[in-house]
């Protein structure tokens, strides 16, 4: 490629010209398609290499354990840029989510050095970290000899940075005190409303703004839409039922899962305000949810929305994003809206799921693994994924300001940017960090199932749940 072409893409990579200037310049020079993508990747790699020795581990191969996900697709789509930048190779195993976390646990618990780094959710690190299975990444982030000065850790959204750090003390606030950075955020999802615009227009309703309105809108859709039910939320006997829409709404009312009393954890699900919230949530599912709600996971909630079987979902915004494309029947018909369940709340406070990258304590090439991890979480790779792939939601504030990314989303996903921008300041993990997370949160989901099935009243169900959880906390020395 001639100097003029190289200079054009280098100027864009260095943010000295706009996207429009790049497109105009590339058109005048006759550059398009594959050639343009290659030139862009090359320019970004050169920009990254300016102030850091990316070749320090040239010739080494990093082995990754990955969950099947669009974030992984984006990484694979950009992997040649990493290889060119570092001279390293990358090998990986990819598994579907229904078996993925078992694979991670097996590798870590056996102290295997097979994998150097892996994908994880932040909740999982509450087990992995205290067990000594993963590294505190502060050691790497704060070392200028190991970390590119342009890594811009402060550019990662603050709620995500704090939500992936914990000091290991049950009940302590995430990101506080001497918290260890058990993983680095890679991509995330917050929970708001995705709705079918055609169905909403048909029955004459607008996206609900609080929980009372959601009950009313969902009921009207169920009654008048001619088949679709009102609202999709998760219901399976799993911790994953509690963490998306449910906890986002629960936290918006100022409610907590646990409180600290005398240095001990105590269940807080049976307060008067919590019981009022549960009563409405249960009534919403009974009257306007799917018939087989107790089997519903991420996949069923999303599939129904994409097929036009539900009028809206209160779940991950990226789930709604994916349902608006591909082969889904309702692609192009979906809209997005922020949701603050509490009418007195100033803004949404969504709980988040954070796909993150962690380093195995049993890796024999940790510095090389960190070279890959900081590249995968870099501004440059975030930009590639956001602009060229379905890498939503990026974790970096600067990427959310990128004009090319925002133009692409605004064109086909009406309301998506607005719901994110309004919600991001209050988006974080609202669970209390503690080592019994999965067991206790799954028990919460099981109790919710019994309430919806009318096997137990909300009042009695929550009192029994709190009693059971307090007993388990005491047995574990936490309560």
Short mmCIF file of C-alpha atoms in Angstrom, two decimals:
data_model
loop_
_atom_site.label_atom_id
_atom_site.label_comp_id
_atom_site.label_asym_id
_atom_site.label_seq_id
_atom_site.Cartn_x
_atom_site.Cartn_y
_atom_site.Cartn_z
CA UNK A 1 0.00 0.00 0.00
CA UNK A 2 1.30 3.45 -0.90
CA UNK A 3 2.23 6.09 1.67
CA UNK A 4 -0.92 8.15 1.06
CA UNK A 5 -3.15 5.21 1.88
CA UNK A 6 -1.09 4.28 4.96
CA UNK A 7 -1.14 7.85 6.22
CA UNK A 8 -4.91 8.09 5.76
CA UNK A 9 -5.66 5.03 7.94
CA UNK A 10 -2.99 5.95 10.45
CA UNK A 11 -4.63 9.36 10.88
CA UNK A 12 -7.99 7.72 11.55
CA UNK A 13 -6.49 5.19 13.98
CA UNK A 14 -4.84 8.06 15.81
CA UNK A 15 -8.20 9.91 15.93
CA UNK A 16 -6.82 12.85 13.93
CA UNK A 17 -9.56 12.62 11.29
CA UNK A 18 -13.23 11.66 11.43
CA UNK A 19 -14.92 8.58 10.04
CA UNK A 20 -16.44 10.68 7.25
CA UNK A 21 -13.00 12.00 6.32
CA UNK A 22 -11.71 8.43 6.27
CA UNK A 23 -14.50 7.21 4.01
CA UNK A 24 -14.14 10.18 1.66
CA UNK A 25 -10.39 9.73 1.51
CA UNK A 26 -10.59 5.96 0.97
CA UNK A 27 -13.11 6.44 -1.84
CA UNK A 28 -10.87 8.96 -3.59
CA UNK A 29 -7.95 6.53 -3.35
CA UNK A 30 -10.06 3.60 -4.59
CA UNK A 31 -9.84 1.58 -1.32
CA UNK A 32 -12.81 -0.53 -0.25
CA UNK A 33 -13.91 -3.85 1.24
CA UNK A 34 -11.24 -6.29 2.39
CA UNK A 35 -8.42 -3.92 1.51
CA UNK A 36 -9.93 -1.18 3.67
CA UNK A 37 -10.37 -3.53 6.66
CA UNK A 38 -6.80 -4.77 6.33
CA UNK A 39 -5.46 -1.24 6.15
CA UNK A 40 -7.47 -0.22 9.22
CA UNK A 41 -6.24 -3.21 11.26
CA UNK A 42 -2.65 -2.52 10.24
CA UNK A 43 -2.91 1.14 11.22
CA UNK A 44 -4.44 0.30 14.61
CA UNK A 45 -1.67 -2.23 15.31
CA UNK A 46 1.03 0.31 14.50
CA UNK A 47 -0.62 2.87 16.74
CA UNK A 48 -0.65 0.37 19.61
CA UNK A 49 3.01 -0.57 19.08
CA UNK A 50 4.29 2.98 19.40
CA UNK A 51 5.08 3.05 23.13
CA UNK A 52 5.15 -0.58 24.28
CA UNK A 53 7.12 -3.72 23.45
CA UNK A 54 4.35 -6.00 22.25
CA UNK A 55 6.94 -8.44 20.86
CA UNK A 56 8.30 -9.42 24.30
CA UNK A 57 6.70 -12.88 24.08
CA UNK A 58 6.99 -13.44 20.34
CA UNK A 59 6.80 -17.11 19.42
CA UNK A 60 4.76 -18.17 22.46
CA UNK A 61 1.27 -19.65 22.26
CA UNK A 62 -1.44 -18.65 24.73
CA UNK A 63 -4.21 -21.20 25.34
CA UNK A 64 -7.71 -19.90 26.09
CA UNK A 65 -10.94 -21.46 27.39
CA UNK A 66 -13.92 -19.63 25.90
CA UNK A 67 -17.71 -19.62 25.97
CA UNK A 68 -19.52 -19.63 22.63
CA UNK A 69 -20.56 -15.98 22.28
CA UNK A 70 -20.53 -13.04 19.81
CA UNK A 71 -17.73 -11.49 21.91
CA UNK A 72 -15.62 -14.52 21.03
CA UNK A 73 -16.58 -14.14 17.37
CA UNK A 74 -15.28 -10.57 17.49
CA UNK A 75 -12.02 -11.71 19.07
CA UNK A 76 -11.49 -14.39 16.43
CA UNK A 77 -12.34 -11.86 13.72
CA UNK A 78 -9.54 -9.61 14.96
CA UNK A 79 -7.02 -12.26 16.03
CA UNK A 80 -4.68 -11.73 13.08
CA UNK A 81 -4.13 -8.18 14.30
CA UNK A 82 -2.98 -9.58 17.65
CA UNK A 83 -0.66 -12.09 16.02
CA UNK A 84 0.85 -9.40 13.80
CA UNK A 85 1.27 -7.04 16.74
CA UNK A 86 2.87 -9.55 19.12
CA UNK A 87 4.34 -12.38 17.08
CA UNK A 88 2.39 -14.71 19.38
CA UNK A 89 -0.05 -17.48 18.58
CA UNK A 90 -3.42 -18.13 20.19
CA UNK A 91 -5.08 -21.52 20.69
CA UNK A 92 -8.53 -21.90 22.19
CA UNK A 93 -11.30 -24.30 23.10
CA UNK A 94 -14.88 -23.02 22.79
CA UNK A 95 -17.83 -24.64 24.56
CA UNK A 96 -21.56 -23.78 24.71
CA UNK A 97 -22.69 -22.14 27.93
CA UNK A 98 -24.62 -25.14 29.23
CA UNK A 99 -21.31 -26.95 29.80
CA UNK A 100 -18.82 -24.09 29.78
CA UNK A 101 -18.65 -23.25 33.48
CA UNK A 102 -18.27 -26.92 34.37
CA UNK A 103 -15.24 -27.00 32.07
CA UNK A 104 -13.75 -23.96 33.84
CA UNK A 105 -14.35 -25.41 37.30
CA UNK A 106 -12.82 -28.74 36.29
CA UNK A 107 -9.70 -27.09 34.90
CA UNK A 108 -9.18 -24.81 37.89
CA UNK A 109 -10.04 -27.25 40.66
CA UNK A 110 -7.59 -29.80 39.21
CA UNK A 111 -4.89 -27.10 39.08
CA UNK A 112 -4.39 -27.79 35.40
CA UNK A 113 -1.97 -25.60 33.45
CA UNK A 114 -3.81 -26.42 30.20
CA UNK A 115 -5.33 -22.94 29.97
CA UNK A 116 -3.64 -19.61 30.58
CA UNK A 117 -6.73 -17.38 30.55
CA UNK A 118 -10.48 -17.81 30.26
CA UNK A 119 -13.84 -16.09 30.10
CA UNK A 120 -15.75 -15.74 33.34
CA UNK A 121 -18.64 -13.96 34.93
CA UNK A 122 -17.80 -11.73 37.87
CA UNK A 123 -19.96 -13.84 40.23
CA UNK A 124 -17.77 -16.88 39.57
CA UNK A 125 -14.67 -15.08 40.78
CA UNK A 126 -16.21 -14.96 44.28
CA UNK A 127 -15.38 -18.67 44.31
CA UNK A 128 -12.27 -18.76 42.11
CA UNK A 129 -10.46 -15.87 43.81
CA UNK A 130 -10.53 -16.93 47.48
CA UNK A 131 -9.74 -20.51 46.37
CA UNK A 132 -6.44 -19.28 44.91
CA UNK A 133 -7.34 -20.35 41.37
CA UNK A 134 -6.97 -16.96 39.64
CA UNK A 135 -4.54 -14.07 39.73
CA UNK A 136 -5.05 -10.59 41.16
CA UNK A 137 -4.67 -8.55 37.98
CA UNK A 138 -3.76 -5.38 39.87
CA UNK A 139 -0.23 -6.82 39.81
CA UNK A 140 -0.23 -6.47 36.04
CA UNK A 141 -2.40 -3.40 35.52
CA UNK A 142 -0.19 -1.29 37.82
CA UNK A 143 3.13 -2.50 36.37
CA UNK A 144 4.32 -0.18 33.55
CA UNK A 145 6.76 -2.83 32.38
CA UNK A 146 3.91 -5.25 31.71
CA UNK A 147 1.06 -2.98 30.66
CA UNK A 148 0.81 -0.71 27.65
CA UNK A 149 0.65 2.93 28.86
CA UNK A 150 -2.29 3.41 26.49
CA UNK A 151 -4.30 0.61 28.13
CA UNK A 152 -6.38 3.35 29.78
CA UNK A 153 -7.81 1.32 32.67
CA UNK A 154 -9.76 4.37 33.83
CA UNK A 155 -11.60 4.36 30.49
CA UNK A 156 -13.41 1.16 31.53
CA UNK A 157 -16.80 2.12 32.97
CA UNK A 158 -16.34 2.59 36.74
CA UNK A 159 -19.29 0.40 37.75
CA UNK A 160 -17.71 -2.48 35.84
CA UNK A 161 -14.23 -1.99 37.28
CA UNK A 162 -15.53 -2.02 40.84
CA UNK A 163 -17.93 -4.91 40.19
CA UNK A 164 -15.06 -7.18 39.13
CA UNK A 165 -12.95 -6.46 42.23
CA UNK A 166 -13.46 -7.89 45.71
CA UNK A 167 -11.37 -8.25 48.87
CA UNK A 168 -12.73 -11.71 49.65
CA UNK A 169 -14.54 -10.65 52.83
CA UNK A 170 -18.20 -11.72 52.74
CA UNK A 171 -20.48 -8.70 52.70
CA UNK A 172 -17.82 -6.11 51.86
CA UNK A 173 -18.55 -3.67 49.06
CA UNK A 174 -17.25 -4.60 45.64
CA UNK A 175 -14.26 -2.50 44.59
CA UNK A 176 -13.65 -1.17 48.10
CA UNK A 177 -10.68 -1.23 50.42
CA UNK A 178 -8.04 -3.75 49.43
CA UNK A 179 -10.13 -5.33 46.70
CA UNK A 180 -8.31 -7.61 44.30
CA UNK A 181 -8.99 -7.28 40.59
CA UNK A 182 -9.94 -10.87 39.92
CA UNK A 183 -10.83 -10.27 36.29
CA UNK A 184 -11.03 -7.47 33.75
CA UNK A 185 -14.34 -6.54 32.09
CA UNK A 186 -14.55 -7.54 28.44
CA UNK A 187 -18.19 -7.00 27.46
CA UNK A 188 -21.35 -6.63 29.50
CA UNK A 189 -25.12 -6.44 29.56
CA UNK A 190 -27.52 -4.36 31.58
CA UNK A 191 -31.21 -5.05 31.98
CA UNK A 192 -33.94 -2.93 30.43
CA UNK A 193 -36.99 -3.35 28.20
CA UNK A 194 -36.97 -4.63 24.64
CA UNK A 195 -40.41 -4.45 23.06
CA UNK A 196 -42.16 -5.35 19.84
CA UNK A 197 -43.16 -2.05 18.23
CA UNK A 198 -45.78 -3.68 15.99
CA UNK A 199 -47.54 -5.34 18.92
CA UNK A 200 -47.39 -2.16 21.00
CA UNK A 201 -48.87 -0.13 18.14
CA UNK A 202 -51.58 -2.74 17.58
CA UNK A 203 -52.86 -2.59 21.16
CA UNK A 204 -52.14 1.14 21.58
CA UNK A 205 -49.60 1.13 24.41
CA UNK A 206 -46.23 2.71 25.07
CA UNK A 207 -43.21 1.20 26.87
CA UNK A 208 -43.88 1.15 30.61
CA UNK A 209 -41.82 3.44 32.82
CA UNK A 210 -42.27 1.66 36.15
CA UNK A 211 -43.43 -1.66 37.57
CA UNK A 212 -47.10 -0.68 37.98
CA UNK A 213 -47.21 0.42 34.34
CA UNK A 214 -45.49 -2.81 33.30
CA UNK A 215 -48.24 -4.86 34.92
CA UNK A 216 -50.89 -2.82 33.12
CA UNK A 217 -49.18 -2.88 29.71
CA UNK A 218 -48.41 -6.60 29.94
CA UNK A 219 -52.01 -7.36 30.87
CA UNK A 220 -53.36 -5.38 27.93
CA UNK A 221 -51.04 -7.14 25.48
CA UNK A 222 -52.06 -10.53 26.84
CA UNK A 223 -55.74 -9.59 26.51
CA UNK A 224 -55.78 -7.71 23.20
CA UNK A 225 -52.79 -8.72 21.04
CA UNK A 226 -54.41 -11.90 19.73
CA UNK A 227 -51.92 -14.49 20.96
CA UNK A 228 -48.71 -13.00 22.33
CA UNK A 229 -48.31 -12.84 26.08
CA UNK A 230 -47.33 -9.61 27.79
CA UNK A 231 -43.84 -9.88 29.25
CA UNK A 232 -40.98 -12.34 29.18
CA UNK A 233 -38.74 -12.80 32.23
CA UNK A 234 -36.64 -15.76 33.35
CA UNK A 235 -38.10 -18.41 35.66
CA UNK A 236 -35.93 -21.53 35.81
CA UNK A 237 -34.62 -22.87 39.10
CA UNK A 238 -31.30 -21.06 38.80
CA UNK A 239 -29.39 -18.09 40.14
CA UNK A 240 -29.69 -16.75 36.57
CA UNK A 241 -33.41 -16.12 37.14
CA UNK A 242 -32.70 -13.64 39.91
CA UNK A 243 -29.83 -11.63 38.44
CA UNK A 244 -31.36 -9.93 35.32
CA UNK A 245 -34.66 -8.04 35.34
CA UNK A 246 -35.73 -9.24 38.77
CA UNK A 247 -32.75 -7.90 40.72
CA UNK A 248 -32.58 -4.75 38.58
CA UNK A 249 -36.14 -3.89 39.60
CA UNK A 250 -35.62 -5.05 43.19
CA UNK A 251 -32.56 -2.82 43.62
CA UNK A 252 -34.40 0.12 42.11
CA UNK A 253 -36.71 0.01 45.13
CA UNK A 254 -33.66 0.18 47.39
CA UNK A 255 -33.96 -3.46 48.42
CA UNK A 256 -30.99 -5.72 49.21
CA UNK A 257 -30.32 -9.43 49.31
CA UNK A 258 -28.34 -9.20 52.57
CA UNK A 259 -27.48 -6.71 55.27
CA UNK A 260 -24.59 -6.71 57.72
CA UNK A 261 -25.49 -6.83 61.40
CA UNK A 262 -22.70 -7.02 63.97
CA UNK A 263 -20.24 -8.10 61.31
CA UNK A 264 -22.49 -10.96 60.19
CA UNK A 265 -24.61 -11.41 57.07
CA UNK A 266 -28.37 -11.56 57.42
CA UNK A 267 -30.99 -12.25 54.75
CA UNK A 268 -33.01 -9.17 53.78
CA UNK A 269 -35.55 -10.66 51.36
CA UNK A 270 -38.43 -10.61 53.84
CA UNK A 271 -38.76 -6.89 54.53
CA UNK A 272 -42.14 -5.25 54.03
CA UNK A 273 -40.91 -3.45 50.90
CA UNK A 274 -39.45 -6.66 49.50
CA UNK A 275 -42.72 -8.50 50.06
CA UNK A 276 -44.63 -5.74 48.28
CA UNK A 277 -42.26 -5.98 45.33
CA UNK A 278 -42.44 -9.77 45.15
CA UNK A 279 -46.23 -9.66 45.25
CA UNK A 280 -46.35 -7.47 42.14
CA UNK A 281 -43.68 -9.47 40.33
CA UNK A 282 -45.48 -12.73 41.03
CA UNK A 283 -48.82 -11.29 39.94
CA UNK A 284 -47.26 -10.02 36.70
CA UNK A 285 -45.96 -13.48 35.80
CA UNK A 286 -49.19 -15.23 36.76
CA UNK A 287 -51.31 -12.92 34.63
CA UNK A 288 -49.06 -11.96 31.73
CA UNK A 289 -46.07 -14.27 31.60
CA UNK A 290 -45.41 -17.40 29.52
CA UNK A 291 -47.31 -20.57 30.41
CA UNK A 292 -44.12 -22.54 31.08
CA UNK A 293 -42.40 -19.67 32.89
CA UNK A 294 -40.65 -21.98 35.37
CA UNK A 295 -38.58 -23.42 32.50
CA UNK A 296 -37.55 -20.07 31.03
CA UNK A 297 -33.88 -19.19 30.68
CA UNK A 298 -32.10 -16.53 28.58
CA UNK A 299 -32.78 -18.62 25.49
CA UNK A 300 -36.55 -19.04 25.87
CA UNK A 301 -37.05 -15.37 26.82
CA UNK A 302 -35.13 -14.26 23.73
CA UNK A 303 -36.62 -16.79 21.33
CA UNK A 304 -40.20 -15.82 22.21
CA UNK A 305 -39.43 -12.15 21.61
CA UNK A 306 -37.78 -12.87 18.27
CA UNK A 307 -40.70 -15.05 17.21
CA UNK A 308 -43.39 -12.53 18.19
CA UNK A 309 -44.71 -14.74 21.00
CA UNK A 310 -44.19 -12.02 23.62
CA UNK A 311 -44.84 -8.30 23.57
CA UNK A 312 -41.74 -7.32 25.55
CA UNK A 313 -38.97 -8.68 27.72
CA UNK A 314 -37.33 -7.26 30.83
CA UNK A 315 -33.91 -8.80 30.45
CA UNK A 316 -30.47 -8.13 29.02
CA UNK A 317 -30.36 -5.33 26.48
CA UNK A 318 -27.97 -7.37 24.34
CA UNK A 319 -30.51 -10.22 24.24
CA UNK A 320 -32.97 -7.79 22.68
CA UNK A 321 -30.22 -6.61 20.34
CA UNK A 322 -29.57 -10.11 19.00
CA UNK A 323 -33.31 -10.79 18.55
CA UNK A 324 -33.59 -7.79 16.23
CA UNK A 325 -31.42 -9.44 13.58
CA UNK A 326 -30.45 -12.78 12.10
CA UNK A 327 -33.27 -15.08 11.01
CA UNK A 328 -35.69 -13.96 13.70
CA UNK A 329 -39.25 -13.40 12.51
CA UNK A 330 -39.51 -10.03 14.28
CA UNK A 331 -36.12 -8.65 13.19
CA UNK A 332 -36.39 -4.96 12.52
CA UNK A 333 -39.54 -4.63 14.64
CA UNK A 334 -37.96 -4.27 18.06
CA UNK A 335 -37.38 -1.15 20.12
CA UNK A 336 -35.57 -0.47 23.39
CA UNK A 337 -36.45 1.53 26.48
CA UNK A 338 -34.92 2.29 29.89
CA UNK A 339 -36.82 0.98 32.88
CA UNK A 340 -36.88 2.21 36.48
CA UNK A 341 -39.27 -0.09 38.33
CA UNK A 342 -39.68 2.36 41.21
CA UNK A 343 -41.73 5.41 40.15
CA UNK A 344 -39.83 7.47 42.74
CA UNK A 345 -36.41 6.53 41.33
CA UNK A 346 -34.50 9.14 39.36
CA UNK A 347 -33.06 6.62 36.89
CA UNK A 348 -32.73 2.89 36.22
CA UNK A 349 -30.31 0.92 38.39
CA UNK A 350 -29.74 -2.23 36.36
CA UNK A 351 -27.87 -5.17 37.73
CA UNK A 352 -25.21 -6.28 35.25
CA UNK A 353 -23.68 -9.42 33.87
CA UNK A 354 -20.04 -8.85 32.95
CA UNK A 355 -18.25 -11.23 30.63
CA UNK A 356 -14.69 -10.84 31.82
CA UNK A 357 -11.22 -12.28 31.30
CA UNK A 358 -9.35 -13.98 34.14
CA UNK A 359 -5.88 -15.50 34.40
CA UNK A 360 -5.34 -18.99 35.77
CA UNK A 361 -3.00 -19.16 38.73
CA UNK A 362 -1.68 -22.40 37.25
CA UNK A 363 -0.55 -20.90 33.94
CA UNK A 364 3.18 -21.28 33.28
CA UNK A 365 3.32 -18.18 31.08
CA UNK A 366 1.39 -15.51 32.92
CA UNK A 367 3.14 -12.51 31.37
CA UNK A 368 2.31 -13.81 27.91
CA UNK A 369 -1.28 -14.41 29.00
CA UNK A 370 -1.49 -10.83 30.24
CA UNK A 371 -0.22 -9.58 26.87
CA UNK A 372 -3.21 -11.24 25.24
CA UNK A 373 -5.67 -10.11 27.91
CA UNK A 374 -4.74 -6.45 27.72
CA UNK A 375 -4.98 -6.54 23.93
CA UNK A 376 -8.42 -8.23 24.08
CA UNK A 377 -9.63 -5.54 26.52
CA UNK A 378 -7.93 -2.65 24.71
CA UNK A 379 -9.58 0.42 23.25
CA UNK A 380 -8.45 -0.70 19.80
CA UNK A 381 -10.04 -4.15 19.97
CA UNK A 382 -13.16 -2.71 21.59
CA UNK A 383 -13.46 -0.31 18.65
CA UNK A 384 -13.03 -3.13 16.14
CA UNK A 385 -15.73 -5.23 17.79
CA UNK A 386 -18.12 -2.31 18.18
CA UNK A 387 -17.70 -1.03 14.65
CA UNK A 388 -17.29 -4.23 12.67
CA UNK A 389 -18.91 -6.99 14.77
CA UNK A 390 -21.75 -7.51 17.25
CA UNK A 391 -19.61 -6.57 20.25
CA UNK A 392 -22.32 -5.06 22.41
CA UNK A 393 -21.98 -3.80 24.98
CA UNK A 394 -18.38 -2.53 24.94
CA UNK A 395 -16.95 -1.77 28.37
CA UNK A 396 -15.12 1.44 27.51
CA UNK A 397 -16.56 4.93 27.81
CA UNK A 398 -14.56 6.17 24.81
CA UNK A 399 -16.04 3.49 22.54
CA UNK A 400 -19.59 4.47 23.55
CA UNK A 401 -18.71 7.95 22.27
CA UNK A 402 -17.43 6.66 18.93
CA UNK A 403 -19.44 8.12 16.06
CA UNK A 404 -19.19 5.12 13.76
CA UNK A 405 -20.42 2.74 16.45
CA UNK A 406 -23.26 5.02 17.52
CA UNK A 407 -24.37 5.62 13.92
CA UNK A 408 -24.53 1.87 13.29
CA UNK A 409 -26.60 1.18 16.41
CA UNK A 410 -28.93 4.16 15.96
CA UNK A 411 -29.76 3.11 12.39
CA UNK A 412 -31.18 -0.31 13.22
CA UNK A 413 -31.81 -0.43 16.98
CA UNK A 414 -34.18 2.40 17.91
CA UNK A 415 -33.78 3.49 21.51
CA UNK A 416 -30.80 1.25 22.25
CA UNK A 417 -28.28 4.03 22.74
CA UNK A 418 -30.69 6.05 24.83
CA UNK A 419 -31.53 3.18 27.21
CA UNK A 420 -27.86 2.43 27.68
CA UNK A 421 -26.70 6.01 28.16
CA UNK A 422 -29.40 6.71 30.74
CA UNK A 423 -28.78 3.47 32.64
CA UNK A 424 -25.00 3.10 32.52
CA UNK A 425 -24.24 5.46 35.45
CA UNK A 426 -26.29 3.27 37.80
CA UNK A 427 -25.29 -0.07 36.27
CA UNK A 428 -23.30 -2.40 38.52
CA UNK A 429 -23.58 -5.67 40.42
CA UNK A 430 -26.17 -5.22 43.17
CA UNK A 431 -25.70 -8.63 44.78
CA UNK A 432 -23.74 -8.87 48.01
CA UNK A 433 -20.47 -10.69 47.41
CA UNK A 434 -20.32 -13.89 49.46
CA UNK A 435 -19.14 -17.45 48.80
CA UNK A 436 -22.58 -19.10 48.94
CA UNK A 437 -23.88 -16.96 46.09
CA UNK A 438 -24.94 -19.70 43.67
CA UNK A 439 -26.66 -21.96 46.20
CA UNK A 440 -28.53 -19.19 48.01
CA UNK A 441 -29.60 -17.34 44.86
CA UNK A 442 -30.82 -20.59 43.30
CA UNK A 443 -32.89 -21.21 46.43
CA UNK A 444 -34.37 -17.73 45.98
CA UNK A 445 -35.41 -18.69 42.43
CA UNK A 446 -36.96 -21.93 43.70
CA UNK A 447 -38.95 -19.99 46.28
CA UNK A 448 -40.14 -17.60 43.58
CA UNK A 449 -41.36 -20.57 41.54
CA UNK A 450 -43.45 -21.78 44.49
CA UNK A 451 -45.02 -18.33 44.88
CA UNK A 452 -45.95 -18.13 41.20
CA UNK A 453 -47.38 -21.67 41.32
CA UNK A 454 -49.45 -20.63 44.38
CA UNK A 455 -47.87 -23.39 46.45
CA UNK A 456 -47.03 -20.81 49.10
CA UNK A 457 -47.95 -17.19 49.74
CA UNK A 458 -45.43 -14.44 49.11
CA UNK A 459 -45.42 -13.50 52.78
CA UNK A 460 -44.82 -17.03 54.07
CA UNK A 461 -42.47 -17.91 51.22
CA UNK A 462 -40.11 -15.03 51.91
CA UNK A 463 -40.12 -15.62 55.66
CA UNK A 464 -39.18 -19.28 55.10
CA UNK A 465 -36.56 -18.32 52.52
CA UNK A 466 -34.90 -15.85 54.90
CA UNK A 467 -35.00 -18.41 57.72
CA UNK A 468 -33.35 -21.06 55.55
CA UNK A 469 -30.69 -18.69 54.24
CA UNK A 470 -29.84 -17.39 57.72
CA UNK A 471 -29.41 -20.97 58.91
CA UNK A 472 -27.01 -21.72 56.05
CA UNK A 473 -25.05 -18.53 56.62
CA UNK A 474 -24.64 -19.45 60.29
CA UNK A 475 -23.47 -22.95 59.43
CA UNK A 476 -20.88 -21.48 57.07
CA UNK A 477 -19.65 -19.05 59.75
CA UNK A 478 -20.96 -16.05 57.81
CA UNK A 479 -24.06 -15.24 59.80
#
